[in-house]
Amino acid sequence: QKEVEQDPGPLSVPEGAIVSLNCTYSNSAFQYFMWYRQYSRKGPELLMYTYSSGNKEDGRFTAQVDKSSKYISLFIRDSQPSDSATYLCAMRLNNAGNMLTFGGGTRLMVKP
Amino acid sequence: GAGVSQSPSNKVTEKGKDVELRCDPISGHTALYWYRQSLGQGLEFLIYFQGNSAPDKSGLPSDRFSAERTGGSVSTLTIQRTQQEDSAVYLCASSFRLAQETQYFGPGTRLLVL
């Protein structure tokens, strides 16, 4: 079993829809949680970062962390065709090591 | 300013050959990371460097993989005696300091071993 599980999709939604992307993880020691967006043939870019449990909102994006359930989510409101990409969740421990553990990514397609 | 750059963009090699992949981090970033992304897989951590400290090599899959970082800047990932299972996208990232959560990624090198 992988440390971080993420449905690979693809997830296809119409423009304007609310998108929900999720990851589950097994290591309760993870403290920092991130969402990256990766366009085809590009490197991942950081979208959202959250420490411990709670919600964080940035424009159309909301990240949620539920440590008790070992479950994190990314919501995208009013989805746009330009949101079509692969979304990767990532997390790391609260120590000096900074390597990230990634989910496999969910491919999202927003159709006009 | 310039982001993380990697070269070559694509590399095709024959099984058994050695390859070198290069990463130029963002100027001033002291931490540098290498990850591997295989088809349908998430990013797999390989190695990271922080300043002049000894690198954390815990993610390297075999002794055929090695990396160095010269002068605290440019890094080279070397794969010796390449195998077909080494085919993947190799991504480099850098951050301002080790504890900084924002890792900035380069575009990656796509390696195909025939």
CSV table of C-alpha atoms in Angstrom, one decimal:
chain,number,residue,atom,x,y,z
A,1,GLN,CA,0.0,0.0,0.0
A,2,LYS,CA,1.3,3.4,-0.9
A,3,GLU,CA,1.8,6.0,1.8
A,4,VAL,CA,-0.3,8.5,0.0
A,5,GLU,CA,-3.3,7.4,-2.2
A,6,GLN,CA,-4.9,9.5,-4.8
A,7,ASP,CA,-7.5,8.5,-7.5
A,8,PRO,CA,-5.7,8.9,-10.8
A,9,GLY,CA,-8.9,9.9,-12.7
A,10,PRO,CA,-9.3,11.3,-15.3
A,11,LEU,CA,-12.0,13.5,-13.8
A,12,SER,CA,-14.0,15.3,-16.4
A,13,VAL,CA,-16.3,18.2,-15.5
A,14,PRO,CA,-18.1,21.0,-17.3
A,15,GLU,CA,-16.8,24.6,-17.1
A,16,GLY,CA,-18.1,26.3,-14.0
A,17,ALA,CA,-18.5,23.1,-11.9
A,18,ILE,CA,-17.1,22.7,-8.4
A,19,VAL,CA,-14.2,20.2,-8.4
A,20,SER,CA,-13.3,18.0,-5.4
A,21,LEU,CA,-9.9,16.3,-5.4
A,22,ASN,CA,-8.8,14.1,-2.5
A,23,CYS,CA,-5.9,12.2,-1.0
A,24,THR,CA,-5.7,9.7,1.9
A,25,TYR,CA,-2.5,8.9,3.7
A,26,SER,CA,-1.3,6.4,6.2
A,27,ASN,CA,1.4,8.1,8.2
A,28,SER,CA,-0.1,10.1,11.0
A,29,ALA,CA,3.2,12.0,11.5
A,30,PHE,CA,2.7,14.1,8.4
A,31,GLN,CA,2.3,17.7,9.4
A,32,TYR,CA,2.6,19.8,6.2
A,33,PHE,CA,0.2,19.3,3.3
A,34,MET,CA,0.5,20.7,-0.2
A,35,TRP,CA,-1.3,20.7,-3.5
A,36,TYR,CA,0.7,21.0,-6.7
A,37,ARG,CA,-0.7,21.6,-10.2
A,38,GLN,CA,1.2,20.1,-13.1
A,39,TYR,CA,0.5,20.9,-16.7
A,40,SER,CA,1.6,18.5,-19.4
A,41,ARG,CA,5.4,18.4,-19.9
A,42,LYS,CA,5.9,21.0,-17.2
A,43,GLY,CA,7.2,20.8,-13.6
A,44,PRO,CA,4.7,20.9,-10.7
A,45,GLU,CA,3.8,24.3,-9.3
A,46,LEU,CA,2.7,24.9,-5.7
A,47,LEU,CA,-1.0,25.8,-5.4
A,48,MET,CA,-1.8,25.5,-1.7
A,49,TYR,CA,0.0,24.8,1.5
A,50,THR,CA,-1.5,23.9,4.8
A,51,TYR,CA,0.0,23.1,8.2
A,52,SER,CA,-1.8,20.5,10.3
A,53,SER,CA,-5.6,20.4,10.3
A,54,GLY,CA,-7.9,23.1,9.0
A,55,ASN,CA,-9.0,25.0,5.9
A,56,LYS,CA,-7.2,27.5,3.7
A,57,GLU,CA,-8.7,29.5,0.9
A,58,ASP,CA,-7.0,31.3,-1.9
A,59,GLY,CA,-9.3,32.7,-4.6
A,60,ARG,CA,-11.2,29.8,-6.3
A,61,PHE,CA,-9.1,27.2,-4.4
A,62,THR,CA,-9.8,25.8,-0.9
A,63,ALA,CA,-7.6,23.2,0.8
A,64,GLN,CA,-8.9,21.1,3.7
A,65,VAL,CA,-7.0,18.8,6.0
A,66,ASP,CA,-8.6,16.4,8.4
A,67,LYS,CA,-5.8,14.7,10.3
A,68,SER,CA,-8.1,12.6,12.4
A,69,SER,CA,-9.3,10.9,9.2
A,70,LYS,CA,-5.9,11.2,7.4
A,71,TYR,CA,-7.7,12.8,4.5
A,72,ILE,CA,-7.0,16.0,2.5
A,73,SER,CA,-9.1,17.8,-0.1
A,74,LEU,CA,-8.7,20.5,-2.7
A,75,PHE,CA,-11.8,22.2,-3.9
A,76,ILE,CA,-11.9,24.3,-7.1
A,77,ARG,CA,-14.9,26.6,-7.6
A,78,ASP,CA,-16.1,27.9,-10.9
A,79,SER,CA,-13.7,25.6,-12.7
A,80,GLN,CA,-12.1,26.8,-16.0
A,81,PRO,CA,-10.7,25.0,-19.0
A,82,SER,CA,-7.3,26.4,-17.9
A,83,ASP,CA,-7.6,24.4,-14.7
A,84,SER,CA,-7.2,21.2,-16.8
A,85,ALA,CA,-4.0,19.6,-15.4
A,86,THR,CA,-2.8,16.9,-13.1
A,87,TYR,CA,-3.2,17.8,-9.4
A,88,LEU,CA,-0.7,16.2,-7.0
A,89,CYS,CA,-1.1,16.2,-3.3
A,90,ALA,CA,2.1,16.1,-1.2
A,91,MET,CA,3.0,16.0,2.4
A,92,ARG,CA,6.0,16.0,4.7
A,93,LEU,CA,7.0,15.3,8.3
A,94,ASN,CA,7.7,18.0,10.8
A,95,ASN,CA,11.5,17.5,11.0
A,96,ALA,CA,14.6,18.8,9.4
A,97,GLY,CA,14.2,16.6,6.4
A,98,ASN,CA,12.2,18.3,3.7
A,99,MET,CA,11.6,15.6,1.2
A,100,LEU,CA,8.0,15.5,0.1
A,101,THR,CA,5.8,12.3,-0.3
A,102,PHE,CA,3.5,12.7,-3.2
A,103,GLY,CA,0.3,11.1,-4.3
A,104,GLY,CA,0.1,9.7,-7.8
A,105,GLY,CA,-1.9,12.7,-9.1
A,106,THR,CA,-5.4,13.2,-10.4
A,107,ARG,CA,-5.9,14.2,-14.0
A,108,LEU,CA,-8.6,16.9,-14.3
A,109,MET,CA,-10.3,17.9,-17.5
A,110,VAL,CA,-12.6,20.9,-17.5
A,111,LYS,CA,-14.6,21.0,-20.7
A,112,PRO,CA,-15.9,24.4,-22.1
B,1,GLY,CA,14.1,36.1,-12.2
B,2,ALA,CA,14.9,32.8,-13.8
B,3,GLY,CA,13.4,29.6,-12.5
B,4,VAL,CA,14.9,26.2,-12.0
B,5,SER,CA,16.4,25.0,-15.3
B,6,GLN,CA,17.2,21.4,-16.3
B,7,SER,CA,19.1,20.0,-19.3
B,8,PRO,CA,18.7,18.1,-21.5
B,9,SER,CA,14.9,18.3,-21.9
B,10,ASN,CA,14.8,14.9,-23.4
B,11,LYS,CA,17.4,12.1,-23.5
B,12,VAL,CA,17.2,8.8,-25.3
B,13,THR,CA,19.9,6.3,-24.5
B,14,GLU,CA,20.7,2.6,-24.9
B,15,LYS,CA,20.5,0.2,-22.1
B,16,GLY,CA,23.9,0.0,-20.4
B,17,LYS,CA,25.0,3.5,-21.1
B,18,ASP,CA,25.7,6.2,-18.5
B,19,VAL,CA,23.7,9.4,-18.5
B,20,GLU,CA,24.1,12.8,-16.8
B,21,LEU,CA,21.3,15.1,-16.0
B,22,ARG,CA,21.9,18.7,-15.0
B,23,CYS,CA,19.9,21.1,-12.7
B,24,ASP,CA,20.5,24.8,-12.3
B,25,PRO,CA,18.6,25.9,-9.2
B,26,ILE,CA,17.2,29.4,-8.5
B,27,SER,CA,19.9,31.7,-7.5
B,28,GLY,CA,20.3,32.0,-3.8
B,29,HIS,CA,18.4,28.8,-3.0
B,30,THR,CA,20.4,26.6,-0.7
B,31,ALA,CA,18.4,23.4,-0.8
B,32,LEU,CA,18.1,21.3,-4.0
B,33,TYR,CA,16.1,18.1,-4.5
B,34,TRP,CA,15.9,15.4,-7.2
B,35,TYR,CA,12.7,13.5,-7.8
B,36,ARG,CA,11.7,10.8,-10.3
B,37,GLN,CA,8.2,10.7,-11.9
B,38,SER,CA,7.3,7.5,-13.7
B,39,LEU,CA,4.3,7.0,-15.9
B,40,GLY,CA,1.2,6.9,-13.8
B,41,GLN,CA,3.2,7.3,-10.6
B,42,GLY,CA,3.6,10.2,-8.3
B,43,LEU,CA,6.9,11.9,-7.7
B,44,GLU,CA,9.5,9.7,-5.9
B,45,PHE,CA,12.1,11.4,-3.8
B,46,LEU,CA,15.7,10.6,-4.8
B,47,ILE,CA,18.2,12.9,-3.0
B,48,TYR,CA,18.5,16.4,-1.5
B,49,PHE,CA,21.3,18.8,-0.8
B,50,GLN,CA,21.4,21.5,1.8
B,51,GLY,CA,24.3,24.0,1.7
B,52,ASN,CA,27.5,22.2,2.4
B,53,SER,CA,26.0,19.4,4.4
B,54,ALA,CA,26.2,15.8,3.4
B,55,PRO,CA,23.4,15.0,1.0
B,56,ASP,CA,20.5,12.8,2.1
B,57,LYS,CA,20.7,9.9,-0.4
B,58,SER,CA,18.0,7.8,1.2
B,59,GLY,CA,15.8,7.8,-1.8
B,60,LEU,CA,18.3,6.6,-4.4
B,61,PRO,CA,17.0,3.3,-5.8
B,62,SER,CA,20.3,1.7,-6.4
B,63,ASP,CA,24.1,2.3,-6.4
B,64,ARG,CA,23.9,3.0,-10.1
B,65,PHE,CA,22.4,6.4,-9.1
B,66,SER,CA,24.6,9.2,-7.8
B,67,ALA,CA,24.4,13.0,-7.6
B,68,GLU,CA,26.7,15.8,-6.8
B,69,ARG,CA,26.3,19.5,-6.3
B,70,THR,CA,29.3,21.7,-7.1
B,71,GLY,CA,29.8,25.0,-5.4
B,72,GLY,CA,26.5,24.9,-3.7
B,73,SER,CA,24.7,25.6,-7.0
B,74,VAL,CA,24.5,23.3,-10.1
B,75,SER,CA,23.7,19.7,-9.5
B,76,THR,CA,24.3,16.6,-11.7
B,77,LEU,CA,22.4,13.4,-11.4
B,78,THR,CA,24.3,10.4,-12.9
B,79,ILE,CA,22.8,7.1,-13.8
B,80,GLN,CA,25.3,4.4,-14.6
B,81,ARG,CA,24.6,1.3,-16.7
B,82,THR,CA,21.0,2.5,-17.4
B,83,GLN,CA,18.2,0.0,-17.4
B,84,GLN,CA,14.8,0.3,-19.1
B,85,GLU,CA,13.1,0.7,-15.7
B,86,ASP,CA,15.1,3.9,-15.3
B,87,SER,CA,12.9,5.5,-18.0
B,88,ALA,CA,11.0,8.4,-16.3
B,89,VAL,CA,10.9,12.1,-15.9
B,90,TYR,CA,13.6,13.4,-13.6
B,91,LEU,CA,12.6,16.6,-11.8
B,92,CYS,CA,14.8,18.9,-9.9
B,93,ALA,CA,13.5,21.4,-7.3
B,94,SER,CA,15.1,24.1,-5.1
B,95,SER,CA,14.0,26.1,-2.1
B,96,PHE,CA,15.4,29.0,-0.2
B,97,ARG,CA,16.2,27.0,2.9
B,98,LEU,CA,15.7,23.4,4.0
B,99,ALA,CA,12.7,24.1,6.1
B,100,GLN,CA,11.0,26.2,3.5
B,101,GLU,CA,7.9,24.4,2.3
B,102,THR,CA,7.8,26.0,-1.2
B,103,GLN,CA,9.9,23.9,-3.5
B,104,TYR,CA,10.1,25.3,-7.0
B,105,PHE,CA,10.4,22.7,-9.7
B,106,GLY,CA,12.1,22.7,-13.0
B,107,PRO,CA,10.5,21.3,-16.2
B,108,GLY,CA,12.2,18.0,-15.9
B,109,THR,CA,14.4,15.7,-18.1
B,110,ARG,CA,12.5,13.0,-19.9
B,111,LEU,CA,14.7,9.9,-20.0
B,112,LEU,CA,14.0,7.0,-22.3
B,113,VAL,CA,16.2,3.9,-22.1
B,114,LEU,CA,15.9,1.6,-25.1
